[in-house]
Amino acid sequence: LPKAPSAYNPIVNPKRAMQRRDYILLRMREQNYITEAEYNEAIQTPNSASIHRTEANQYAEYVAEMVRLAVIERFGQQDAYNQGYHVYTTLDSEAQKNAVEVLREQLMAYDQRHGYRGAENKLNLSDFKTHDALVAELATYTVLGNLQPAVVLESDKQARLLLNTDDEITLTLAQVEWARHFVNADKRGSKPTRVNDVLKAGDIVRVRNQDEKGYQLSQLPRVTGATVLLDAKDGAIRALTGGFDYTQSKFNRAVQARRPP
């Protein structure tokens, strides 16, 4: 079994995977399992790992599950999976992309207006004797929405964090100043004046990359919601998302929740 298969996954973490590969090749050369020429040729070989499946170009897992259930209901489970049916939906790809992005942005904005609830988890960094062990632990946290897990390595006037991709980032006060302590639904604490008012070493937190603004501190929203866009002429579904992230919750609030519109 390869060491730390999650942390060294060449798809998820290609940089770390190549570092590990090159180390193993070096040890093979030192132990005379391969020649110097074979070693030189091997370390020049690029990462060729790829996902061997059709990649969806839209985030439409909630719709895909609705389609799956509809096909099973119509044709039965065995035929649904074995007869090679093609299913065509009425989704508009641009509308679907926008619906997902806008719902997530609004849920996170609403959540942040109510304050910061603190770290998702706390680690004792001294328990991790090697960097690889810490990376492997971080790999157990799933990316949800566009929020990456990260662990705080040190924090003072600014904080240094390790991402699940094994990259390091720095957060300044400007990138965490929204994080006033959550007291209750109607009250927040005072505005932080230093980064270590918010982040402590060992904190597992969420960050998101906002391109021109760089990485910002975030958190998984406690509130969730749904979006449906229907064509008024014929009722066709042009966009639908049933929650913040399908991996986090497969409950489809667009069609399964009983709520007033």
XYZ file of C-alpha atoms in Angstrom:
261
model
C 0.000 0.000 0.000
C 1.471 3.407 -0.929
C 2.188 5.686 2.006
C -0.705 8.059 2.867
C -2.728 7.386 -0.328
C -5.090 10.294 0.334
C -2.349 12.828 1.006
C -0.260 11.667 -1.969
C -3.150 11.300 -4.430
C -1.735 12.420 -7.826
C -5.121 13.827 -8.860
C -5.921 15.769 -5.693
C -2.362 16.670 -4.732
C -0.056 16.325 -7.764
C 2.805 18.341 -6.252
C 3.006 16.115 -3.179
C 2.625 12.943 -5.266
C 5.562 13.906 -7.499
C 7.745 14.724 -4.504
C 7.023 11.279 -3.071
C 7.661 9.601 -6.426
C 11.020 11.299 -6.834
C 12.040 10.314 -3.299
C 11.203 6.659 -3.992
C 13.143 6.763 -7.278
C 16.153 8.206 -5.444
C 16.029 5.407 -2.872
C 15.742 2.819 -5.674
C 18.870 4.330 -7.284
C 20.763 4.341 -3.979
C 19.848 0.688 -3.410
C 20.891 -0.212 -6.968
C 17.449 -1.372 -8.082
C 17.736 0.988 -11.073
C 20.666 2.505 -12.927
C 21.640 6.163 -12.996
C 20.308 6.430 -16.565
C 16.973 4.849 -15.604
C 16.713 7.202 -12.625
C 17.385 10.295 -14.751
C 14.827 9.203 -17.323
C 12.171 8.401 -14.709
C 12.335 11.706 -12.805
C 11.813 13.585 -16.087
C 8.528 11.770 -16.713
C 5.519 14.074 -16.114
C 2.519 13.179 -13.980
C 0.144 11.318 -16.318
C -2.549 10.501 -13.753
C -6.092 11.275 -14.868
C -9.645 10.452 -13.830
C -11.061 7.643 -15.975
C -14.674 8.704 -16.108
C -16.830 11.260 -17.840
C -16.474 14.547 -15.994
C -19.633 16.605 -15.529
C -19.224 20.169 -16.756
C -21.946 21.454 -14.446
C -22.680 21.050 -10.753
C -26.110 19.431 -11.031
C -25.971 16.502 -8.605
C -29.420 17.232 -7.181
C -30.945 17.146 -10.671
C -28.984 14.000 -11.559
C -30.443 12.239 -8.518
C -33.963 13.367 -9.498
C -33.364 11.901 -12.966
C -31.999 8.636 -11.529
C -35.065 8.154 -9.335
C -37.417 9.012 -12.217
C -35.768 6.452 -14.518
C -35.939 3.735 -11.838
C -39.612 4.514 -11.220
C -40.405 4.278 -14.929
C -38.275 1.280 -15.999
C -37.379 -0.538 -12.769
C -33.975 -0.678 -11.115
C -32.478 -3.482 -13.203
C -33.369 -2.000 -16.596
C -32.481 1.518 -15.443
C -28.880 0.442 -14.896
C -28.485 -2.180 -17.636
C -30.316 -0.948 -20.740
C -28.083 2.039 -21.567
C -30.806 4.666 -21.625
C -29.917 8.247 -22.547
C -31.731 10.946 -20.556
C -32.056 14.530 -21.733
C -33.003 17.304 -19.311
C -34.210 20.874 -19.869
C -31.368 22.418 -17.829
C -29.729 25.566 -19.130
C -26.022 25.129 -18.349
C -25.331 28.847 -17.800
C -28.421 29.254 -15.624
C -27.461 26.166 -13.593
C -23.930 27.496 -13.029
C -25.287 30.863 -11.908
C -27.935 29.307 -9.648
C -25.325 27.261 -7.781
C -22.893 30.176 -7.422
C -25.496 32.715 -6.329
C -27.119 30.390 -3.794
C -23.770 29.598 -2.209
C -22.691 33.241 -2.149
C -25.933 34.378 -0.517
C -25.933 31.574 2.057
C -22.338 32.392 3.043
C -23.035 36.141 3.147
C -26.105 35.633 5.356
C -24.175 33.271 7.613
C -21.201 35.628 7.983
C -23.447 38.562 8.903
C -24.326 36.628 12.051
C -20.698 36.180 13.128
C -17.966 33.562 13.340
C -18.732 30.358 15.238
C -15.115 29.325 15.610
C -12.927 26.535 14.284
C -14.501 23.465 12.709
C -12.125 21.332 14.782
C -8.962 21.780 16.826
C -5.746 19.772 16.501
C -2.801 19.529 18.854
C -0.002 20.149 16.360
C 2.539 18.471 18.629
C 0.686 15.176 18.111
C 1.820 15.153 14.479
C 5.458 14.135 14.412
C 5.888 14.691 10.678
C 4.553 17.070 8.076
C 3.188 14.074 6.146
C 1.068 13.032 9.119
C -0.486 16.485 9.299
C -1.195 16.499 5.547
C -2.821 13.064 5.833
C -5.067 14.294 8.659
C -6.084 17.348 6.650
C -6.939 15.098 3.683
C -9.769 13.581 5.757
C -11.711 16.863 5.483
C -13.770 17.208 2.303
C -13.926 20.339 0.156
C -17.546 21.563 0.367
C -18.888 24.165 -1.997
C -15.761 26.119 -2.838
C -14.554 26.069 0.772
C -11.189 24.384 1.306
C -10.155 22.929 4.655
C -6.977 24.346 6.198
C -5.104 24.058 9.485
C -3.595 27.086 11.246
C 0.144 26.522 11.749
C 0.811 29.777 13.605
C -1.086 32.960 14.343
C -0.193 36.415 15.604
C -0.533 39.629 13.590
C -1.079 37.344 10.626
C -1.689 33.625 10.320
C 0.079 30.907 8.345
C -2.166 28.067 7.200
C -1.638 24.725 5.473
C -4.223 23.836 2.819
C -5.456 20.343 2.005
C -3.428 20.644 -1.241
C -0.217 20.904 0.847
C 0.181 24.573 -0.116
C 0.698 27.273 2.510
C -1.139 30.603 2.589
C -1.070 33.678 4.817
C -4.142 35.467 6.134
C -3.976 39.083 7.302
C -6.423 41.058 9.437
C -8.245 42.312 6.326
C -9.032 38.716 5.374
C -10.500 37.750 8.765
C -11.961 41.023 10.086
C -15.543 39.971 9.296
C -15.213 37.204 11.896
C -16.823 38.856 14.904
C -17.674 36.259 17.534
C -21.143 34.724 17.182
C -23.131 35.287 20.397
C -26.664 34.500 19.245
C -28.902 35.061 16.217
C -29.175 38.783 17.024
C -25.801 39.603 18.573
C -22.117 39.504 17.645
C -18.955 40.275 19.566
C -16.577 43.142 18.889
C -14.563 43.466 15.703
C -11.178 41.667 15.903
C -8.093 43.866 16.064
C -5.508 41.095 15.517
C -5.588 37.896 13.514
C -4.968 35.801 16.632
C -8.213 37.166 18.084
C -9.859 34.852 15.525
C -7.380 32.094 14.634
C -5.279 29.896 16.916
C -2.601 27.341 16.037
C -4.218 23.957 15.419
C -7.586 25.357 14.292
C -9.220 23.532 11.368
C -10.976 26.249 9.367
C -12.412 26.886 5.901
C -10.992 29.300 3.350
C -12.000 30.270 -0.172
C -10.012 31.755 -3.001
C -11.635 34.925 -4.337
C -9.128 35.468 -7.147
C -8.207 39.166 -6.994
C -8.794 39.269 -3.213
C -6.858 36.071 -2.627
C -7.779 33.624 0.118
C -10.355 34.711 2.688
C -11.421 33.085 5.958
C -14.856 31.518 5.665
C -17.032 28.922 7.393
C -19.605 26.323 6.382
C -22.976 28.087 6.573
C -25.353 26.761 9.195
C -28.355 27.977 7.175
C -29.099 26.363 3.824
C -31.568 26.790 1.010
C -32.573 25.905 -2.532
C -33.042 27.508 -5.938
C -35.439 26.586 -8.738
C -35.703 28.350 -12.078
C -38.746 27.342 -14.140
C -39.717 28.336 -17.655
C -43.021 30.186 -17.267
C -44.203 28.986 -20.673
C -44.041 25.246 -20.123
C -42.795 24.605 -16.576
C -39.446 23.216 -17.753
C -36.709 23.198 -15.119
C -33.882 25.465 -16.336
C -31.871 25.361 -13.086
C -32.212 23.624 -9.732
C -30.037 23.161 -6.690
C -31.292 21.619 -3.481
C -28.720 22.779 -0.946
C -25.273 24.236 -0.329
C -23.437 21.087 -1.412
C -24.730 17.643 -2.402
C -21.778 15.925 -0.698
C -22.675 17.633 2.577
C -26.402 16.832 2.369
C -28.262 14.842 -0.276
C -31.635 16.089 1.003
C -33.105 18.097 -1.889
C -34.752 21.141 -0.355
C -36.118 22.199 -3.737
C -38.495 19.241 -4.014
C -38.361 17.283 -0.738
C -38.699 20.031 1.878
C -42.204 21.127 2.842
C -41.832 24.886 3.066
C -43.899 27.892 1.991
C -42.567 29.375 -1.264
